[in-house]
Tab-separated table of C-alpha atoms in Angstrom:
chain	number	residue	atom	x	y	z
A	1	VAL	CA	101.266	83.598	115.042
A	2	GLN	CA	102.678	80.229	114.011
A	3	ALA	CA	100.579	80.381	110.832
A	4	PHE	CA	102.322	83.678	110.015
A	5	PHE	CA	105.687	81.990	110.608
A	6	GLU	CA	104.678	79.245	108.204
A	7	LEU	CA	103.807	81.737	105.460
A	8	ALA	CA	106.826	83.969	106.045
A	9	ALA	CA	109.239	81.043	106.140
A	10	ALA	CA	107.754	79.606	102.942
A	11	ALA	CA	108.150	82.992	101.254
A	12	GLY	CA	111.776	83.105	102.359
A	13	GLU	CA	112.393	79.639	100.960
A	14	GLN	CA	110.729	80.599	97.672
A	15	ALA	CA	113.123	83.564	97.536
A	16	GLY	CA	116.038	81.130	97.794
A	17	LEU	CA	116.800	81.085	101.521
A	18	SER	CA	117.551	77.812	103.249
A	19	PRO	CA	114.697	76.473	105.398
A	20	VAL	CA	116.681	77.247	108.556
A	21	LEU	CA	117.454	80.829	107.501
A	22	ALA	CA	113.885	81.421	106.292
A	23	ARG	CA	112.508	80.225	109.623
A	24	ALA	CA	114.957	82.401	111.564
A	25	MET	CA	114.034	85.424	109.435
A	26	ALA	CA	110.334	84.940	110.179
A	27	ALA	CA	110.995	84.506	113.897
A	28	ASP	CA	113.309	87.525	114.063
A	29	MET	CA	110.770	89.806	112.334
A	30	THR	CA	108.166	88.893	114.907
A	31	ALA	CA	110.555	89.066	117.865
A	32	VAL	CA	111.699	92.568	116.922
A	33	SER	CA	108.108	93.750	116.480
A	34	ALA	CA	107.053	92.238	119.808
A	35	SER	CA	110.003	93.864	121.583
A	36	LEU	CA	109.105	97.273	120.177
A	37	VAL	CA	105.449	96.927	121.160
A	38	LYS	CA	106.448	96.001	124.713
A	39	ALA	CA	109.114	98.699	125.062
A	40	GLN	CA	107.460	101.721	123.462
A	41	THR	CA	104.573	102.186	125.866
A	42	ASP	CA	104.378	105.912	125.158
A	43	GLN	CA	103.006	105.146	121.701
A	44	SER	CA	99.880	103.227	120.743
A	45	VAL	CA	100.250	100.098	118.644
A	46	ALA	CA	98.205	101.811	115.910
A	47	GLU	CA	100.727	104.667	115.853
A	48	MET	CA	103.578	102.200	115.588
A	49	VAL	CA	101.890	100.399	112.703
A	50	GLY	CA	101.341	103.742	110.992
A	51	GLU	CA	105.029	104.565	111.270
A	52	ILE	CA	106.415	101.232	110.129
A	53	GLY	CA	103.732	100.912	107.460
A	54	SER	CA	104.125	104.401	106.036
A	55	PRO	CA	102.958	105.001	102.467
A	56	GLY	CA	105.516	103.873	99.922
A	57	SER	CA	107.289	101.449	102.278
A	58	TYR	CA	107.312	97.699	101.697
A	59	THR	CA	105.461	97.183	104.951
A	60	GLY	CA	102.872	99.793	104.001
A	61	TRP	CA	102.370	98.154	100.629
A	62	GLY	CA	101.967	94.744	102.260
A	63	LEU	CA	99.490	96.044	104.834
A	64	ASP	CA	97.460	97.765	102.121
A	65	LEU	CA	97.316	94.507	100.187
A	66	LEU	CA	96.216	92.574	103.278
A	67	ARG	CA	93.481	95.120	103.939
A	68	GLU	CA	92.312	95.157	100.313
A	69	ARG	CA	92.037	91.369	100.259
A	70	GLY	CA	90.157	91.215	103.550
A	71	ALA	CA	92.904	89.520	105.546
A	72	MET	CA	92.886	92.079	108.346
A	73	ALA	CA	89.093	91.896	108.674
A	74	ALA	CA	89.257	88.096	108.761
A	75	LEU	CA	91.941	88.178	111.457
A	76	ASP	CA	89.896	90.668	113.474
A	77	ALA	CA	86.821	88.422	113.197
A	78	ALA	CA	88.851	85.390	114.286
A	79	LEU	CA	90.182	87.249	117.336
A	80	ASP	CA	86.659	88.393	118.236
A	81	ALA	CA	85.371	84.819	117.951
A	82	VAL	CA	88.150	83.433	120.161
A	83	LEU	CA	87.553	86.122	122.793
A	84	ALA	CA	83.804	85.431	122.756
A	85	ARG	CA	84.449	81.711	123.224
A	86	LEU	CA	86.863	82.403	126.089
A	87	LYS	CA	84.316	84.652	127.810
A	88	ALA	CA	81.600	82.028	127.400
A	89	GLY	CA	83.797	79.551	129.223
C-alpha cells in the first residue's frame, strides 16, 4: 500500500501539487476506498470495483491500463506468494 502512496504522491507532484498536498491526496483516496469497502458489506468488493471503474471513467481507464500491462496479475502473484510464505511459517 505504501508503494501505491509513493507512486500516487509522485504523480500529484508531477501535476504541480506540493509534496504535502500530493501525499494527502494519495492517503485520502485510499482512506475513502477502505472506508467504503468496510461499510458496504452488502456488496462484494468486485462489484464495488465494477461500479467505480465503469467503462469510460478515469478509474475504469486506469484499471484497464493496469490489467493490460500485467500490473494486476503481478500484484495477485505477489499476494499469493506472501500468503504461501505466511502459511509455511
